[in-house]
mmCIF file of C-alpha atoms and ligand atoms in Angstrom:
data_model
loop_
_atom_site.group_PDB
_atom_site.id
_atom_site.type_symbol
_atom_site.label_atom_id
_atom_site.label_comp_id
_atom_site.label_asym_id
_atom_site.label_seq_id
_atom_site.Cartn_x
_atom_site.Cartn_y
_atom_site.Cartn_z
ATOM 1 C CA UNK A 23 -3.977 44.067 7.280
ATOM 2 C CA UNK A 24 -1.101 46.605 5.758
ATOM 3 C CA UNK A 25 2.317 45.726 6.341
ATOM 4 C CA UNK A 26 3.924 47.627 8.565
ATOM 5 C CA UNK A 27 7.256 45.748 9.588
ATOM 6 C CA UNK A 28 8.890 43.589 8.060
ATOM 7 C CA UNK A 29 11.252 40.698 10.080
ATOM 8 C CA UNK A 30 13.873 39.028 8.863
ATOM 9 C CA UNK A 31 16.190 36.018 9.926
ATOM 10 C CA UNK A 32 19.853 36.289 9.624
ATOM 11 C CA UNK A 33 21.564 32.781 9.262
ATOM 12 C CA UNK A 34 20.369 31.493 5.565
ATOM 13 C CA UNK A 35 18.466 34.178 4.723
ATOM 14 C CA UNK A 36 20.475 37.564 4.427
ATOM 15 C CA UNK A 37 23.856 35.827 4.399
ATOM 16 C CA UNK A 38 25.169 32.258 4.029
ATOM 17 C CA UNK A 39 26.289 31.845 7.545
ATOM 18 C CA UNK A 40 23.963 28.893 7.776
ATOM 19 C CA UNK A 41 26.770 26.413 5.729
ATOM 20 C CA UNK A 42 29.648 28.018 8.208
ATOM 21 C CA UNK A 43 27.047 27.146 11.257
ATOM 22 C CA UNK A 44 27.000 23.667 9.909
ATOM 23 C CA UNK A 45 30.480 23.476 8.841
ATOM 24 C CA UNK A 46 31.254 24.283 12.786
ATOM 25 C CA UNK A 47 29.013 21.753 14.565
ATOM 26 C CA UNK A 48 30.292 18.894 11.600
ATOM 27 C CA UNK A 49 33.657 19.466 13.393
ATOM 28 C CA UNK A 50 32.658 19.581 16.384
ATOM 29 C CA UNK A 51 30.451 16.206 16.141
ATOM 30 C CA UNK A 52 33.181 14.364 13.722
ATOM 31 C CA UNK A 53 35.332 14.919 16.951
ATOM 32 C CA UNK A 54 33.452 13.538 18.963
ATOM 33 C CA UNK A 55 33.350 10.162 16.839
ATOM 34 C CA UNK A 56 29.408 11.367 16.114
ATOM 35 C CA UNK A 57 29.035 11.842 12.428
ATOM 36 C CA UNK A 58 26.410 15.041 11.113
ATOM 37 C CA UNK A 59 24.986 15.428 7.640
ATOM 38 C CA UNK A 60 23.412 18.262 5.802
ATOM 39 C CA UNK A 61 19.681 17.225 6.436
ATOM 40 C CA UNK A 62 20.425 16.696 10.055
ATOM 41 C CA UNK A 63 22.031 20.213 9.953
ATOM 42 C CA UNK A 64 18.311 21.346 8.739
ATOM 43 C CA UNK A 65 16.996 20.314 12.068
ATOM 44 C CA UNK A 66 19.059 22.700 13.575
ATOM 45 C CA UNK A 67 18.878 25.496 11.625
ATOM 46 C CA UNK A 68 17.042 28.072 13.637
ATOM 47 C CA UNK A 69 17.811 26.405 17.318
ATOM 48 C CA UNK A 70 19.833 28.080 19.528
ATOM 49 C CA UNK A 71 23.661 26.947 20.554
ATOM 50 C CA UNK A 72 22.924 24.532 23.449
ATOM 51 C CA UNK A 73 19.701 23.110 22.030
ATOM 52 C CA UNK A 74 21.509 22.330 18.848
ATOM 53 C CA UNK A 75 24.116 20.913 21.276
ATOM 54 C CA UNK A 76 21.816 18.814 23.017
ATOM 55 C CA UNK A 77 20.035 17.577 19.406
ATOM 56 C CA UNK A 78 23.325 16.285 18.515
ATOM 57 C CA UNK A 79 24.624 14.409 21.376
ATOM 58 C CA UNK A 80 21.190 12.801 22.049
ATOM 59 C CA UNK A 81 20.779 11.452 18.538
ATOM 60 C CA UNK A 82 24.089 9.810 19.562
ATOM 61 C CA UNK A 83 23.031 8.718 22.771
ATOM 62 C CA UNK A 84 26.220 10.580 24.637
ATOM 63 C CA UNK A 85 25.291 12.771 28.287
ATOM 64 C CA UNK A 86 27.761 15.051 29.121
ATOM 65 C CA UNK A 87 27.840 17.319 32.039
ATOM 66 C CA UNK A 88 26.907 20.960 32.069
ATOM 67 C CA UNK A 89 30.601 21.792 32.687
ATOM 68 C CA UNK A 90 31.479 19.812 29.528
ATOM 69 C CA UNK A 91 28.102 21.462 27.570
ATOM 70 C CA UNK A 92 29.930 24.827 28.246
ATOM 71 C CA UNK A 93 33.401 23.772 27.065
ATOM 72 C CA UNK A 94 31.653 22.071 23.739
ATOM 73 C CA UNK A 95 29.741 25.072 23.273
ATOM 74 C CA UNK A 96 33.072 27.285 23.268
ATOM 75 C CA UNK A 97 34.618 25.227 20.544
ATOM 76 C CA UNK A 98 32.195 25.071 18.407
ATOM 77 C CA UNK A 99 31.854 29.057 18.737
ATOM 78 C CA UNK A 100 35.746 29.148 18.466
ATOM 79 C CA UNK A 101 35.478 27.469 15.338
ATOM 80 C CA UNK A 102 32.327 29.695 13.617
ATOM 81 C CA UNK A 103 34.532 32.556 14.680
ATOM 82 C CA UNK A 104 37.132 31.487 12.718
ATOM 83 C CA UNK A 105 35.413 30.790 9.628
ATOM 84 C CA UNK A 106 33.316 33.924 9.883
ATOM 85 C CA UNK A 107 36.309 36.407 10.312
ATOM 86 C CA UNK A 108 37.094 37.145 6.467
ATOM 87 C CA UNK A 109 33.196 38.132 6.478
ATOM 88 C CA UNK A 110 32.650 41.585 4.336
ATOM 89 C CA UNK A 111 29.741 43.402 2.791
ATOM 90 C CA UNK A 112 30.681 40.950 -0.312
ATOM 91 C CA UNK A 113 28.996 38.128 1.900
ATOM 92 C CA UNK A 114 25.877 39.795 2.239
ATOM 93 C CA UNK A 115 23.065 38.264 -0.248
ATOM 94 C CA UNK A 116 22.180 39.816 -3.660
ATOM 95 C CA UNK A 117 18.893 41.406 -3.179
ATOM 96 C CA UNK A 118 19.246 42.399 0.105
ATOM 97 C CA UNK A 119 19.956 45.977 -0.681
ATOM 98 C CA UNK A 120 17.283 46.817 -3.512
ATOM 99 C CA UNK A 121 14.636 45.186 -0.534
ATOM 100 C CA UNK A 122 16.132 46.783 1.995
ATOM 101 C CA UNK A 123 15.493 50.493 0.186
ATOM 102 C CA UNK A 124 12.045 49.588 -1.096
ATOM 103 C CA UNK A 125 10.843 48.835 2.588
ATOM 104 C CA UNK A 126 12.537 52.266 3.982
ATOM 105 C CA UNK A 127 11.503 54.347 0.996
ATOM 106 C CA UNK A 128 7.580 53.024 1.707
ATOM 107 C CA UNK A 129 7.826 53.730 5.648
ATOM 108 C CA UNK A 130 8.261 49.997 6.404
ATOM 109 C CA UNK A 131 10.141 49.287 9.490
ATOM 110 C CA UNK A 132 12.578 46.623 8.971
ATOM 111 C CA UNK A 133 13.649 44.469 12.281
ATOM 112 C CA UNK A 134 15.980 41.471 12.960
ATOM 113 C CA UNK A 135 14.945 38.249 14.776
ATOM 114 C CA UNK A 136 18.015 36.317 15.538
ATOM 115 C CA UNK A 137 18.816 32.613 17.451
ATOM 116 C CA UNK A 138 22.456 33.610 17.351
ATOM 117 C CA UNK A 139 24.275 34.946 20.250
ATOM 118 C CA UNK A 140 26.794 36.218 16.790
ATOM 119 C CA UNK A 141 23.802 38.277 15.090
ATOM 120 C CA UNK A 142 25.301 41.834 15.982
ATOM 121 C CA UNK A 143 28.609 40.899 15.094
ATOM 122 C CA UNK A 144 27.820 39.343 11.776
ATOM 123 C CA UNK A 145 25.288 42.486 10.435
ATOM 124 C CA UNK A 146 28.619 45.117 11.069
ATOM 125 C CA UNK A 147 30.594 42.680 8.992
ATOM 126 C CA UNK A 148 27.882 42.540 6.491
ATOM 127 C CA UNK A 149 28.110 46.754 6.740
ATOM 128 C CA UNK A 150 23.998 46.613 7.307
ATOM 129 C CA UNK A 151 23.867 46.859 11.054
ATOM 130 C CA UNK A 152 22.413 50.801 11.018
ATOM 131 C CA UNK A 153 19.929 49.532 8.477
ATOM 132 C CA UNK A 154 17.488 47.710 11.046
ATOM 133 C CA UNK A 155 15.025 49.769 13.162
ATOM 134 C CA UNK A 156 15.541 47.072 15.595
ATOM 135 C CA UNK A 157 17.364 44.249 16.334
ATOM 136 C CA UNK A 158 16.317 41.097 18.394
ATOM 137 C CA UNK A 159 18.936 38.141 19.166
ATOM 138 C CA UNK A 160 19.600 35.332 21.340
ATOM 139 C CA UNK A 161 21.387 37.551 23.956
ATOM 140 C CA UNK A 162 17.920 39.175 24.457
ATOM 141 C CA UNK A 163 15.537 36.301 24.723
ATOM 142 C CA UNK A 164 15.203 33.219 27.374
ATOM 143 C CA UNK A 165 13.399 31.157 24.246
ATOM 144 C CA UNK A 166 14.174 30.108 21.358
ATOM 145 C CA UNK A 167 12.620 29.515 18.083
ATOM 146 C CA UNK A 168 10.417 27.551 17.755
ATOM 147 C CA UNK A 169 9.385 29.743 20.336
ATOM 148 C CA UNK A 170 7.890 33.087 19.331
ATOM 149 C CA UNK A 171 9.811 35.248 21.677
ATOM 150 C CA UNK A 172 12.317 37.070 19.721
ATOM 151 C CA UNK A 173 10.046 37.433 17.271
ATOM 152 C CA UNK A 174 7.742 39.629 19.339
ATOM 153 C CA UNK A 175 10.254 41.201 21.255
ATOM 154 C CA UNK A 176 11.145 42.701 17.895
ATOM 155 C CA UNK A 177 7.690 43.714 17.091
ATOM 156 C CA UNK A 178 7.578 45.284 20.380
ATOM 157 C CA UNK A 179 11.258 46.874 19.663
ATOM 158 C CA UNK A 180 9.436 48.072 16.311
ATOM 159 C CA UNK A 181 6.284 49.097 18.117
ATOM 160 C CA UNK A 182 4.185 47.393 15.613
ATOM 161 C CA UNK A 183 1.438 44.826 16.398
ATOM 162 C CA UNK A 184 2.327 41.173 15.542
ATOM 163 C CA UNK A 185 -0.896 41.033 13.264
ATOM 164 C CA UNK A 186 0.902 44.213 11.104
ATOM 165 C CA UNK A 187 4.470 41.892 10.648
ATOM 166 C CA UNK A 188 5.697 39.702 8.296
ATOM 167 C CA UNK A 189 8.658 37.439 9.176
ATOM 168 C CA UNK A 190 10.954 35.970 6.529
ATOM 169 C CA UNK A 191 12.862 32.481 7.632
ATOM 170 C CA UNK A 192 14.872 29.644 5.871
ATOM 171 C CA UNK A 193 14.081 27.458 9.260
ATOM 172 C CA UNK A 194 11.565 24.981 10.424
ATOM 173 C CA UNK A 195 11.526 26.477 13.702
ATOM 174 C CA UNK A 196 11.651 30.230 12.582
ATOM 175 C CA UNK A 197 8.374 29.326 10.400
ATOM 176 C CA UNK A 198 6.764 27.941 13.346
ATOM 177 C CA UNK A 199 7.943 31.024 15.665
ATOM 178 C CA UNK A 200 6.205 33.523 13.336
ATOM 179 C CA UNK A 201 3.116 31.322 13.302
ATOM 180 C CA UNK A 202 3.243 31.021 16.773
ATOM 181 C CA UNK A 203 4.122 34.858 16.896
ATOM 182 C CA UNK A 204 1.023 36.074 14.964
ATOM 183 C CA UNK A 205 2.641 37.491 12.095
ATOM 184 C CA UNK A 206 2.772 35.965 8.323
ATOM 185 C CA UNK A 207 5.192 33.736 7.299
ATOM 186 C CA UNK A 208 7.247 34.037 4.359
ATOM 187 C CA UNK A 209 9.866 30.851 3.953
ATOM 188 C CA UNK A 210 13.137 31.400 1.830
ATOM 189 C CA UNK A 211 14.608 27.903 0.905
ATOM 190 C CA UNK A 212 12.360 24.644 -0.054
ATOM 191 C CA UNK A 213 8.501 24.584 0.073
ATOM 192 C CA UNK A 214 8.596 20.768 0.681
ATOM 193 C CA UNK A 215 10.523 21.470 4.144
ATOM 194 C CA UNK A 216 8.892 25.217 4.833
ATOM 195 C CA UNK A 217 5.196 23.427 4.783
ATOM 196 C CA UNK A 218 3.550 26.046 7.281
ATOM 197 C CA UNK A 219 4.729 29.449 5.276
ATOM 198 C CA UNK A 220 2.662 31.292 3.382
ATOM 199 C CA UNK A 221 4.815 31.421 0.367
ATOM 200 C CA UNK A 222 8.546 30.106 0.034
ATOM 201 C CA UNK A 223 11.320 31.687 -2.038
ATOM 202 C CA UNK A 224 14.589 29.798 -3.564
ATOM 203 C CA UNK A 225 16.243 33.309 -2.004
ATOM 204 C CA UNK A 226 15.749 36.502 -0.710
ATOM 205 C CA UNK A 227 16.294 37.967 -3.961
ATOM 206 C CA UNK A 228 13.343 35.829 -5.356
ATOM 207 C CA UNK A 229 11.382 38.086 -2.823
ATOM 208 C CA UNK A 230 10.075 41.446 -4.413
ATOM 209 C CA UNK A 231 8.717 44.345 -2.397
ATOM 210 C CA UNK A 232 5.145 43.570 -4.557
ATOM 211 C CA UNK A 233 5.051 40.598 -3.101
ATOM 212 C CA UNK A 234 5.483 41.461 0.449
ATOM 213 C CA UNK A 235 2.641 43.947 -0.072
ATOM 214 C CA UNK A 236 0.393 42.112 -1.356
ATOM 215 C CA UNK A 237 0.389 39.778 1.355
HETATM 216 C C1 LIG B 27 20.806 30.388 14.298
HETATM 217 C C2 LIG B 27 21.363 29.383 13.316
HETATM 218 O O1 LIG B 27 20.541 31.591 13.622
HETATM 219 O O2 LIG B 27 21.729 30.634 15.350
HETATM 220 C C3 LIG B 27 21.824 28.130 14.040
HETATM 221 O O3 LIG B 27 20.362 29.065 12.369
HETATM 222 C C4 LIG B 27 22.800 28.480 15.174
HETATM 223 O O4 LIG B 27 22.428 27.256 13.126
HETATM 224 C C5 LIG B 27 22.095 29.478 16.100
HETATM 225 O O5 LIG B 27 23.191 27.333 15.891
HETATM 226 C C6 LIG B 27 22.963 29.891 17.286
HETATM 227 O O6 LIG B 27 24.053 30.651 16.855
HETATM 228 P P1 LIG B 27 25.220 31.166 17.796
HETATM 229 O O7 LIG B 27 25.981 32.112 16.916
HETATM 230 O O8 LIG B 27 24.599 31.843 18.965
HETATM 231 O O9 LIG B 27 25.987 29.969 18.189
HETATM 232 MG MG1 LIG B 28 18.199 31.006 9.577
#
């Protein structure tokens, strides 16, 4: 099947937003007297704001009320706002670019699949927003990864069949939402936690154009 389309994540795989993501729920959690690591941080990579929420006040056995969900939800936005307001085109990962121009220059459509509510805000600061043919976030979907939804709602936005995609994701639940989507998996981050991708990269520089091709 040739590629036509290629999909990428945001958090973790074009930028580092991933460590301020974590940095922001750590805070929130250590407030809360609830204390949140690195590899529980993996779990969440990928889930949306209020299931990430809900992951971390289960594991501690807390229930809190909708009305409270909301006001948690706000601080720990307040607080990834904060740390992602210096953002510049300086943040955006080395390889990007070069990938980027290879895809456009071979009539490759190149689409965004995003669990963040921030995704639209965080590509402008990144100076790559006009570079996507579509983009698909969390503001647009009802489900989230590992639900397959924004996934094909950007191959729709793309008008190119699941089957012709690839999707690129440092997440558990982003691999599992491609799967799930019909497209092929590519994993950037650590093959012994990306099990169900196709291939897995230490970074998106690590992935070549040949490579996507040849898939
Ligand atoms: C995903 C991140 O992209 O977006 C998660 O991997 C994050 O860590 C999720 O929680 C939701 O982001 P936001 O910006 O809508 O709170
Ligand atoms: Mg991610």
């Amino acid at each position: 099947m040739p590629v036509k389309a290629v999909i990428f994540d945001l958090d973790g795989v074009l930028t580092d937003t991933a460590h301020y993501h974590f940095q922001a729920w750590q805070a929130l959690a250590n407030g809360l007297g609830i204390a949140f690591t690195e590899h529980d941080n993996e779990q969440l990579k990928g889930v949306d704001r209020l299931g990430s929420l809900r992951w971390i006040l289960q594991h501690a056995n807390q229930q809190v009320s909708a009305e409270e969900e909301n006001r948690l939800m706000q601080q720990k936005n307040q607080r990834y706002l904060e740390l992602i307001a210096h953002m510049s085109p300086a943040d955006l990962f080395a390889g990007v670019q070069p990938l980027f121009a290879a895809l456009r220059q071979s009539g490759i459509k190149i689409g965004l699949a995003s669990a963040s509510k921030n995704a639209a805000l965080v590509v402008v600061r990144l100076g790559i927003a006009d570079q996507f043919d579509y983009i698909a976030d969390a503001n647009k979907v009802v489900n989230s990864k590992p639900d397959p939804e924004v996934f094909l709602l950007a191959a729709k936005g793309l008008g190119v069949a699941p089957g012709h995609c690839i999707g690129v994701e440092d997440a558990v639940a982003g691999v599992e939402a491609i799967n799930r989507a019909g497209m092929q998996a590519i994993g950037i981050g650590e093959p012994s936690v990306l099990k169900n991708a196709l291939k897995v990269y230490p970074s998106v520089q690590a992935l070549k154009f040949a490579d996507l091709v040849k898939l």
